[in-house]
Coordinates of C-alpha atoms in Angstrom, one line a residue:
M1 CA 11.8 30.3 -22.7
A2 CA 12.3 26.6 -22.2
I3 CA 9.0 26.4 -20.4
L4 CA 7.3 28.3 -23.1
S5 CA 8.7 25.8 -25.7
Y6 CA 6.8 23.0 -23.9
G7 CA 3.6 25.0 -23.9
P8 CA 2.0 23.3 -26.9
L9 CA 2.9 19.9 -25.5
L10 CA 1.4 20.7 -22.1
L11 CA -1.7 22.1 -23.7
G12 CA -2.1 19.0 -25.8
L13 CA -1.8 16.8 -22.7
V14 CA -4.5 18.8 -20.9
V15 CA -6.8 18.6 -23.9
I16 CA -6.2 14.8 -24.2
G17 CA -6.9 14.4 -20.5
L18 CA -10.1 16.4 -20.5
G19 CA -11.2 14.7 -23.7
S20 CA -10.6 11.3 -22.1
F21 CA -12.5 12.3 -19.0
V22 CA -15.5 13.5 -21.1
A23 CA -15.5 10.4 -23.2
V24 CA -15.5 8.1 -20.1
A25 CA -18.2 10.3 -18.5
I26 CA -20.4 10.0 -21.6
Q27 CA -19.9 6.2 -21.7
R28 CA -20.7 5.7 -18.1
L29 CA -23.8 7.9 -18.2
Y30 CA -25.3 6.9 -21.5
F31 CA -23.8 3.7 -22.8
H32 CA -23.0 1.7 -19.6
P33 CA -25.0 -1.4 -18.7
L34 CA -26.0 0.4 -15.4
K35 CA -27.1 3.6 -17.1
N36 CA -30.7 3.0 -16.1
V37 CA -30.0 2.5 -12.4
P38 CA -31.0 5.8 -10.6
G39 CA -28.5 7.8 -8.6
P40 CA -26.3 10.9 -8.7
K41 CA -24.6 11.5 -12.1
L42 CA -21.2 12.2 -10.4
A43 CA -21.3 8.8 -8.6
A44 CA -21.9 7.2 -12.0
I45 CA -19.0 9.0 -13.6
T46 CA -16.2 8.6 -11.0
S47 CA -15.3 6.7 -7.8
A48 CA -14.0 10.1 -6.5
Y49 CA -17.6 10.5 -5.2
E50 CA -17.2 7.4 -3.0
F51 CA -13.7 8.5 -2.0
Y52 CA -14.9 11.9 -0.9
Y53 CA -17.5 10.6 1.5
D54 CA -15.4 7.7 2.7
C55 CA -12.0 9.4 3.2
I56 CA -12.3 13.1 3.1
L57 CA -15.4 13.3 5.3
I58 CA -14.3 10.1 7.2
G59 CA -16.8 7.3 7.1
K60 CA -19.8 9.3 5.9
L61 CA -20.7 7.3 2.7
H62 CA -23.2 5.1 4.7
F63 CA -25.2 8.2 5.6
K64 CA -25.1 9.5 2.1
I65 CA -26.3 6.2 0.7
N66 CA -29.3 6.4 3.1
E67 CA -30.1 9.9 1.7
L68 CA -29.8 8.5 -1.9
H69 CA -32.3 5.7 -1.1
E70 CA -34.7 8.3 0.3
K71 CA -34.5 10.2 -2.9
Y72 CA -34.2 7.5 -5.6
G73 CA -35.8 4.4 -4.1
P74 CA -34.5 0.9 -3.1
I75 CA -31.8 0.6 -5.8
V76 CA -29.1 3.2 -6.3
R77 CA -25.9 3.4 -8.3
I78 CA -23.2 4.6 -5.9
S79 CA -20.2 4.3 -8.2
P80 CA -19.4 3.6 -11.8
R81 CA -19.5 -0.1 -11.1
E82 CA -21.6 -0.6 -8.0
V83 CA -25.3 -0.5 -7.1
H84 CA -26.6 -0.6 -3.6
I85 CA -30.0 -2.2 -2.8
R86 CA -32.1 -1.6 0.3
D87 CA -34.7 -4.3 0.4
P88 CA -34.9 -6.7 3.3
D89 CA -36.6 -9.3 1.2
F90 CA -33.8 -9.3 -1.3
F91 CA -31.1 -9.9 1.4
D92 CA -31.3 -13.7 1.1
K93 CA -31.0 -13.5 -2.7
V94 CA -27.5 -12.0 -2.4
Y95 CA -26.4 -13.7 0.8
N96 CA -27.3 -17.4 0.9
V97 CA -25.6 -20.8 1.1
T98 CA -26.3 -21.9 -2.5
N99 CA -25.0 -19.0 -4.7
K100 CA -21.3 -18.7 -5.4
F101 CA -21.1 -14.9 -5.5
S102 CA -17.6 -13.4 -5.2
K103 CA -16.5 -10.6 -2.9
D104 CA -15.3 -7.2 -4.3
T105 CA -11.6 -7.2 -3.6
F106 CA -11.4 -3.4 -4.0
Y107 CA -13.8 -2.8 -1.2
Y108 CA -12.2 -5.4 1.1
R109 CA -8.8 -4.0 0.4
F110 CA -9.2 -2.1 3.7
L111 CA -8.3 -5.5 5.3
D112 CA -4.8 -5.1 3.8
S113 CA -4.9 -8.3 1.7
S114 CA -7.3 -10.7 0.0
D115 CA -5.1 -13.5 1.4
G116 CA -7.3 -13.8 4.5
A117 CA -10.5 -15.8 4.4
L118 CA -12.5 -12.7 5.3
A119 CA -11.5 -10.9 2.1
T120 CA -11.1 -13.8 -0.3
E121 CA -12.7 -13.1 -3.6
T122 CA -14.1 -16.4 -4.9
A123 CA -16.5 -18.7 -3.1
E124 CA -14.4 -21.7 -3.9
L125 CA -11.2 -20.4 -2.4
H126 CA -13.0 -19.0 0.6
R127 CA -14.5 -22.5 1.3
I128 CA -11.0 -24.0 1.3
R129 CA -9.6 -21.3 3.6
R130 CA -12.5 -21.3 6.0
K131 CA -12.4 -25.1 6.2
A132 CA -9.2 -24.9 8.2
M133 CA -11.0 -22.8 10.9
N134 CA -14.5 -24.2 10.9
R135 CA -13.9 -26.8 13.6
F136 CA -12.6 -24.2 16.0
F137 CA -15.9 -22.2 15.7
S138 CA -18.5 -24.9 15.7
A139 CA -21.2 -24.7 18.4
D140 CA -19.7 -27.7 20.3
A141 CA -16.1 -26.3 20.2
I142 CA -17.3 -22.9 21.5
R143 CA -19.4 -24.5 24.2
R144 CA -16.2 -26.2 25.5
L145 CA -14.5 -22.8 25.3
S146 CA -17.1 -21.2 27.6
L147 CA -15.0 -22.0 30.7
P148 CA -11.9 -19.9 29.6
I149 CA -14.3 -17.1 28.5
A150 CA -16.0 -17.3 31.9
A151 CA -12.6 -17.0 33.5
N152 CA -12.0 -13.8 31.7
V153 CA -15.4 -12.5 32.6
E154 CA -14.5 -13.2 36.2
K155 CA -11.2 -11.4 35.8
L156 CA -13.2 -8.3 34.5
C157 CA -15.5 -8.5 37.5
K158 CA -12.5 -8.5 39.8
R159 CA -11.3 -5.3 38.1
L160 CA -14.7 -3.8 38.4
D161 CA -14.8 -4.7 42.1
E162 CA -11.6 -2.5 42.5
F163 CA -13.4 0.5 40.9
K164 CA -16.5 -0.2 43.1
Q165 CA -14.3 -0.1 46.2
S166 CA -12.4 3.0 45.1
G167 CA -15.5 4.9 44.1
K168 CA -13.7 6.0 40.8
P169 CA -15.5 5.9 37.5
V170 CA -14.5 3.2 35.0
N171 CA -14.5 3.4 31.2
L172 CA -16.6 0.4 30.3
S173 CA -16.0 0.9 26.6
N174 CA -12.3 0.2 27.0
A175 CA -13.0 -2.5 29.6
F176 CA -15.2 -4.4 27.2
R177 CA -12.7 -4.1 24.4
C178 CA -10.0 -5.5 26.7
L179 CA -12.3 -8.4 27.7
V180 CA -13.2 -9.4 24.1
T181 CA -9.6 -8.9 22.9
D182 CA -8.4 -11.3 25.6
N183 CA -11.1 -13.8 24.8
T184 CA -10.1 -13.7 21.1
T185 CA -6.3 -13.7 21.4
D186 CA -6.4 -16.5 24.0
Y187 CA -8.1 -18.6 21.4
V188 CA -6.6 -17.5 18.1
L189 CA -2.9 -17.2 19.3
P190 CA -0.6 -19.3 21.4
H191 CA -0.4 -16.5 24.0
G192 CA -3.2 -14.0 24.9
Y193 CA -2.6 -10.3 25.4
N194 CA -3.8 -10.0 29.0
M195 CA -5.3 -6.6 28.3
L196 CA -7.6 -6.8 31.3
D197 CA -4.4 -6.4 33.4
N198 CA -3.9 -2.9 32.0
E199 CA -4.4 -0.3 34.7
D200 CA -6.7 2.0 32.6
F201 CA -7.9 -0.7 30.2
A202 CA -5.5 0.5 27.5
S203 CA -7.2 3.8 26.9
T204 CA -4.6 5.3 24.6
F205 CA -4.4 2.1 22.6
H206 CA -8.1 2.1 21.9
K207 CA -8.0 5.7 20.7
Q208 CA -5.2 4.9 18.3
T209 CA -7.0 1.9 17.0
K210 CA -9.6 4.2 15.5
M211 CA -6.8 6.1 13.6
F212 CA -5.6 2.7 12.3
V213 CA -9.1 2.1 11.0
I214 CA -9.2 5.5 9.2
A215 CA -5.8 4.6 7.6
S216 CA -7.4 1.4 6.4
L217 CA -10.1 3.4 4.6
W218 CA -7.4 5.3 2.7
H219 CA -5.6 2.0 2.0
R220 CA -8.6 1.0 -0.1
Y221 CA -7.8 3.7 -2.6
F222 CA -4.0 3.9 -2.0
P223 CA -3.0 0.3 -1.4
F224 CA 0.4 1.0 0.1
I225 CA -0.6 2.9 3.2
L226 CA -0.9 0.1 5.6
E227 CA 2.4 -1.5 4.5
V228 CA 4.1 1.9 5.0
L229 CA 2.7 2.1 8.5
M230 CA 3.7 -1.4 9.4
R231 CA 7.2 -0.9 8.0
T232 CA 7.7 2.3 10.0
P233 CA 10.7 1.9 12.4
R234 CA 9.5 1.2 15.9
E235 CA 11.8 3.9 17.3
L236 CA 10.0 6.6 15.3
L237 CA 6.7 5.7 16.8
K238 CA 7.9 6.9 20.2
F239 CA 7.4 10.4 18.8
A240 CA 3.9 9.6 17.4
P241 CA 0.6 10.3 19.2
P242 CA 0.0 8.4 22.4
G243 CA -1.1 4.8 21.7
S244 CA 0.7 4.5 18.4
L245 CA 3.5 2.4 19.8
E246 CA 1.0 0.1 21.6
A247 CA -1.1 -0.3 18.4
Y248 CA 2.0 -1.1 16.4
D249 CA 3.2 -3.7 19.0
F250 CA -0.3 -5.2 19.1
Q251 CA -0.3 -5.8 15.3
M252 CA 3.3 -7.0 15.2
G253 CA 2.6 -9.3 18.1
I254 CA 0.0 -11.1 16.0
V255 CA 2.4 -11.4 13.1
R256 CA 5.3 -12.6 15.4
Q257 CA 3.2 -15.3 17.1
T258 CA 1.7 -16.6 13.9
L259 CA 5.2 -16.9 12.3
E260 CA 6.5 -18.6 15.4
V261 CA 3.8 -21.2 15.1
A262 CA 4.7 -21.7 11.4
K263 CA 8.3 -22.4 12.4
S264 CA 7.3 -25.0 15.0
E265 CA 8.2 -28.6 14.2
K266 CA 4.9 -29.9 15.7
Y267 CA 1.8 -27.8 15.8
S268 CA -0.4 -28.0 18.8
D269 CA -4.1 -27.9 18.3
D270 CA -5.1 -25.6 21.1
N271 CA -5.2 -22.3 19.1
V272 CA -6.6 -21.4 15.8
A273 CA -3.3 -20.3 14.3
A274 CA -1.8 -23.7 15.0
G275 CA -5.0 -25.4 13.8
I276 CA -4.7 -23.8 10.4
F277 CA -1.2 -25.1 9.9
N278 CA -2.3 -28.5 11.2
S279 CA -5.2 -28.7 8.8
D280 CA -5.5 -30.6 5.6
I281 CA -5.9 -27.6 3.3
P282 CA -3.4 -27.3 0.4
E283 CA 0.2 -26.4 1.5
S284 CA -0.1 -23.3 -0.7
E285 CA -2.7 -22.0 1.7
K286 CA -0.4 -22.5 4.7
R287 CA 2.0 -19.8 3.6
P288 CA 2.9 -18.1 6.9
M289 CA 2.1 -14.6 5.8
R290 CA -1.3 -15.8 4.4
V291 CA -2.2 -17.3 7.7
V292 CA -1.1 -14.0 9.4
H293 CA -4.0 -12.3 7.5
D294 CA -6.4 -14.8 9.0
T295 CA -5.2 -14.4 12.5
R296 CA -5.2 -10.6 12.3
N297 CA -8.7 -10.5 10.8
L298 CA -10.1 -12.9 13.5
V299 CA -8.6 -10.8 16.3
G300 CA -9.6 -7.4 14.8
A301 CA -13.1 -8.2 13.7
G302 CA -14.0 -10.2 16.8
A303 CA -13.0 -7.6 19.3
E304 CA -14.6 -4.4 17.9
T305 CA -18.0 -6.0 16.9
T306 CA -18.7 -7.8 20.2
A307 CA -17.5 -4.9 22.3
T308 CA -19.9 -2.6 20.4
T309 CA -22.8 -4.9 21.1
L310 CA -21.9 -5.1 24.8
E311 CA -21.8 -1.3 25.0
M312 CA -25.3 -1.1 23.4
I313 CA -26.8 -3.7 25.8
V314 CA -25.3 -2.2 28.9
W315 CA -26.2 1.3 28.0
K316 CA -29.8 0.6 27.0
V317 CA -30.7 -1.8 29.7
S318 CA -29.2 0.3 32.5
N319 CA -31.3 3.3 31.3
D320 CA -34.6 1.5 31.3
P321 CA -35.8 0.5 34.8
A322 CA -38.5 -1.9 33.5
I323 CA -36.0 -3.8 31.3
L324 CA -33.3 -3.8 34.0
N325 CA -35.6 -5.1 36.7
K326 CA -37.0 -7.8 34.6
L327 CA -33.6 -9.0 33.6
K328 CA -32.2 -8.9 37.1
D329 CA -35.2 -10.9 38.4
E330 CA -34.6 -13.6 35.8
L331 CA -30.8 -13.7 36.5
K332 CA -31.4 -13.9 40.3
T333 CA -33.6 -16.9 39.9
A334 CA -31.1 -18.6 37.6
A335 CA -28.2 -17.8 39.9
E336 CA -29.8 -19.8 42.7
T337 CA -29.2 -23.0 40.9
D338 CA -26.3 -22.0 38.6
G339 CA -23.4 -19.6 39.1
L340 CA -24.1 -18.0 35.7
T341 CA -21.2 -19.9 34.2
S342 CA -23.1 -22.6 32.3
I343 CA -23.8 -21.4 28.7
D344 CA -26.4 -24.1 28.3
T345 CA -28.4 -22.7 31.3
L346 CA -28.0 -19.1 30.2
Q347 CA -29.1 -19.7 26.6
K348 CA -32.4 -21.1 27.9
L349 CA -33.3 -17.9 29.8
P350 CA -35.9 -16.2 27.6
Y351 CA -35.6 -12.6 28.7
L352 CA -31.7 -12.7 28.7
S353 CA -31.9 -14.1 25.2
A354 CA -34.3 -11.4 24.1
V355 CA -32.0 -8.7 25.5
I356 CA -29.0 -10.1 23.7
K357 CA -30.8 -10.4 20.4
E358 CA -32.1 -6.9 20.7
G359 CA -28.6 -5.7 21.5
L360 CA -27.2 -7.5 18.4
R361 CA -30.0 -6.0 16.2
R362 CA -29.7 -2.4 17.6
S363 CA -26.0 -2.1 17.8
I364 CA -25.4 -2.9 14.1
S365 CA -21.8 -3.8 15.0
V366 CA -21.2 -4.6 11.4
S367 CA -22.5 -1.5 9.7
G368 CA -20.6 -1.5 6.4
R369 CA -22.0 -2.6 3.1
M370 CA -21.0 -6.1 1.9
P371 CA -20.3 -6.0 -1.9
R372 CA -20.7 -9.1 -4.0
F373 CA -20.9 -10.0 -7.7
D374 CA -22.0 -13.0 -9.7
P375 CA -19.1 -13.8 -12.0
R376 CA -21.2 -15.8 -14.4
N377 CA -24.9 -14.8 -14.4
P378 CA -26.9 -11.6 -14.4
L379 CA -28.8 -10.6 -11.3
V380 CA -32.4 -9.4 -11.6
Y381 CA -33.9 -6.9 -9.1
K382 CA -37.4 -5.9 -10.0
N383 CA -37.2 -4.3 -13.5
Y384 CA -33.4 -4.0 -13.4
V385 CA -31.2 -6.7 -15.1
L386 CA -27.7 -6.3 -13.7
P387 CA -25.1 -7.9 -15.9
P388 CA -22.5 -10.5 -14.6
R389 CA -19.8 -9.0 -12.5
T390 CA -21.9 -6.0 -11.5
I391 CA -21.0 -5.1 -7.9
V392 CA -24.1 -5.4 -5.8
S393 CA -24.0 -4.4 -2.1
M394 CA -26.5 -4.4 0.8
D395 CA -25.9 -3.8 4.5
I396 CA -27.2 -5.1 7.8
P397 CA -28.6 -1.8 9.0
G398 CA -30.9 -1.8 6.0
V399 CA -32.5 -4.9 7.5
S400 CA -32.1 -4.4 11.2
L401 CA -33.3 -0.8 11.3
N402 CA -36.1 -1.2 8.8
P403 CA -39.3 0.3 10.4
D404 CA -41.5 -2.1 8.3
I405 CA -39.8 -5.1 9.9
F406 CA -38.9 -3.6 13.3
P407 CA -41.4 -0.9 14.4
D408 CA -39.7 2.0 16.1
P409 CA -36.4 0.5 15.1
L410 CA -34.2 2.7 17.2
K411 CA -36.0 1.7 20.4
F412 CA -34.4 -0.9 22.5
D413 CA -37.3 -3.3 23.0
P414 CA -36.5 -7.0 24.0
E415 CA -40.2 -7.7 24.0
R416 CA -40.2 -7.8 20.2
W417 CA -38.4 -11.2 20.4
L418 CA -41.2 -12.5 22.8
R419 CA -44.5 -11.1 21.4
P420 CA -46.4 -13.7 19.3
G421 CA -46.4 -12.8 15.7
E422 CA -43.8 -10.1 16.0
K423 CA -41.3 -12.7 17.3
E424 CA -41.6 -14.8 14.2
R425 CA -41.1 -11.8 11.9
S426 CA -38.1 -10.6 14.0
E427 CA -36.4 -14.0 13.8
K428 CA -36.9 -14.1 10.0
Y429 CA -35.0 -10.8 9.5
F430 CA -32.4 -11.4 12.3
V431 CA -29.1 -10.9 10.4
P432 CA -26.5 -9.4 12.8
Y433 CA -23.9 -11.9 11.6
G434 CA -24.9 -11.8 7.9
R435 CA -26.3 -14.8 6.0
G436 CA -25.1 -17.5 3.7
Q437 CA -21.8 -19.1 2.9
R438 CA -19.9 -16.3 4.4
I439 CA -21.9 -15.8 7.6
C440 CA -19.6 -14.6 10.4
I441 CA -17.4 -17.5 11.5
G442 CA -17.3 -16.2 15.0
K443 CA -21.0 -16.1 15.5
E444 CA -21.1 -18.8 18.3
F445 CA -17.9 -17.3 19.9
A446 CA -19.6 -13.9 20.1
N447 CA -22.8 -15.3 21.5
V448 CA -21.1 -17.1 24.3
S449 CA -19.1 -14.0 25.2
L450 CA -22.3 -11.9 25.3
Y451 CA -24.3 -14.4 27.4
L452 CA -21.6 -14.8 30.0
S453 CA -20.7 -11.0 30.1
V454 CA -24.2 -9.6 30.2
S455 CA -25.5 -12.1 32.8
N456 CA -22.7 -11.6 35.2
L457 CA -22.5 -7.8 34.8
F458 CA -26.2 -7.2 35.5
H459 CA -26.5 -9.9 38.3
R460 CA -23.5 -8.5 40.2
Y461 CA -23.6 -4.8 39.7
N462 CA -25.7 -1.6 39.5
I463 CA -24.4 1.0 37.0
E464 CA -24.5 4.7 37.6
W465 CA -23.5 6.7 34.6
Y466 CA -20.8 9.3 34.8
Q467 CA -20.8 12.2 32.2
T468 CA -22.2 9.8 29.5
T469 CA -24.9 10.5 27.0
D470 CA -26.4 8.8 23.9
H471 CA -24.0 10.8 21.9
D472 CA -21.1 8.8 23.3
L473 CA -22.5 5.7 21.6
E474 CA -24.1 7.3 18.5
M475 CA -22.6 6.2 15.2
V476 CA -21.0 9.3 13.6
H477 CA -18.4 7.5 11.4
E478 CA -19.2 4.3 9.6
M479 CA -16.0 2.4 8.9
F480 CA -17.3 -1.2 8.5
A481 CA -18.0 -0.9 12.2
P482 CA -19.8 2.0 13.8
F483 CA -17.7 4.6 15.5
P484 CA -18.8 7.6 17.6
G485 CA -17.5 11.1 17.1
P486 CA -14.0 12.3 18.2
D487 CA -15.5 14.0 21.3
S488 CA -16.9 10.7 22.6
N489 CA -15.1 9.4 25.8
G490 CA -17.0 6.1 25.7
L491 CA -19.3 4.7 28.4
R492 CA -18.1 5.9 31.8
A493 CA -19.8 4.8 35.0
Y494 CA -19.6 4.3 38.7
I495 CA -19.9 0.6 39.7
R496 CA -22.3 0.1 42.6

């Protein structure tokens, strides 16, 4: 009887809820400033559309957006407040050094906090935060860093020699992630992680990292998930899936080392974490937990993206005898006068450079969209006037895999960077690191890692694949970086 007495109240609440939903739907469809932008009506009404493809289907929104562009054209409304544009010639309008577009903090919430430079909303604050790190990632600074990176490449080669002698297959996907993680943590933190010493190249850790990325997607919509995960008692993780404890310790290690630097009476200047505290940015920007977000983002973003590019290059080159032989011939000649450790020498090799550029283009290691908004002015695209604060996103695959710019875009073709005419067009639309004020700060760092790794791997070894196919590298889930399906075991090979 008590329940029945509340019946009218419950019915009233349902009616109010439905009425509110209908009112919002009508406003967003027929009276919203974006009402004329084409796209599915459900996406215009509710962000549940985005959530479904992002979280329920796990990283499928990218593929759905591709379908929408095929149906509706170069501009599509993908949520009540966001439009996505696929037009390579508009890329520089959104991402350039002169505009002061802001980042969409909702989208970048997957990074846990907007306190880090990578997820900072305003251009002004981003400039301040990035200033503390710029000198560590300049071309000159990274050139000096080439010796420690070369030492890690040599360490990887010694591990590969062990597999060569034993005749056992090696998981190169995991090996590359260990290499790049060591390169990054050695530079960003006081103490590197020495992951190359791990017997099986931390296989369970890398599997669990993907689960952490999935949790980050959910955190975008439920911004408490990552905090709950990081506050989970370490003892409980012993009962979690294999790799969970290692992933937890990895993240907490970054936090611990950064906080230890903050407590130091005198900061050294030999790692990025210390350099941030030692910089002349405002003291409010040196809050220890704010700097933690910078160090975590540098380590996380740098490792996955560069390793993905390495995978693509090694897989594609090894499977094309013409490319492989031409690259080996160039490296053999260079090695006669240089031990393939001088970055200045390597960057002057035309075919090696073409291979690396093609790997950066084809791997689309940053596959996610990059939402921006102009806080003050409308943005005009063709006949569409998008009011101030409209979220506008584009993505690197929309440029790098555009068949009008790069014919047969899925083909791995280093010659496109060497052929007259085609070379100039390719360079114009070469955007693997983004463009503008917020171009990837680790661009030079990644390039040095790629040159040293690719040159030494192909000069020293022949690779014979073991139970590996294109499917093991194919992007099945897009979670800001491309991820293969759950049945992928990565690139496995015999080293000869």
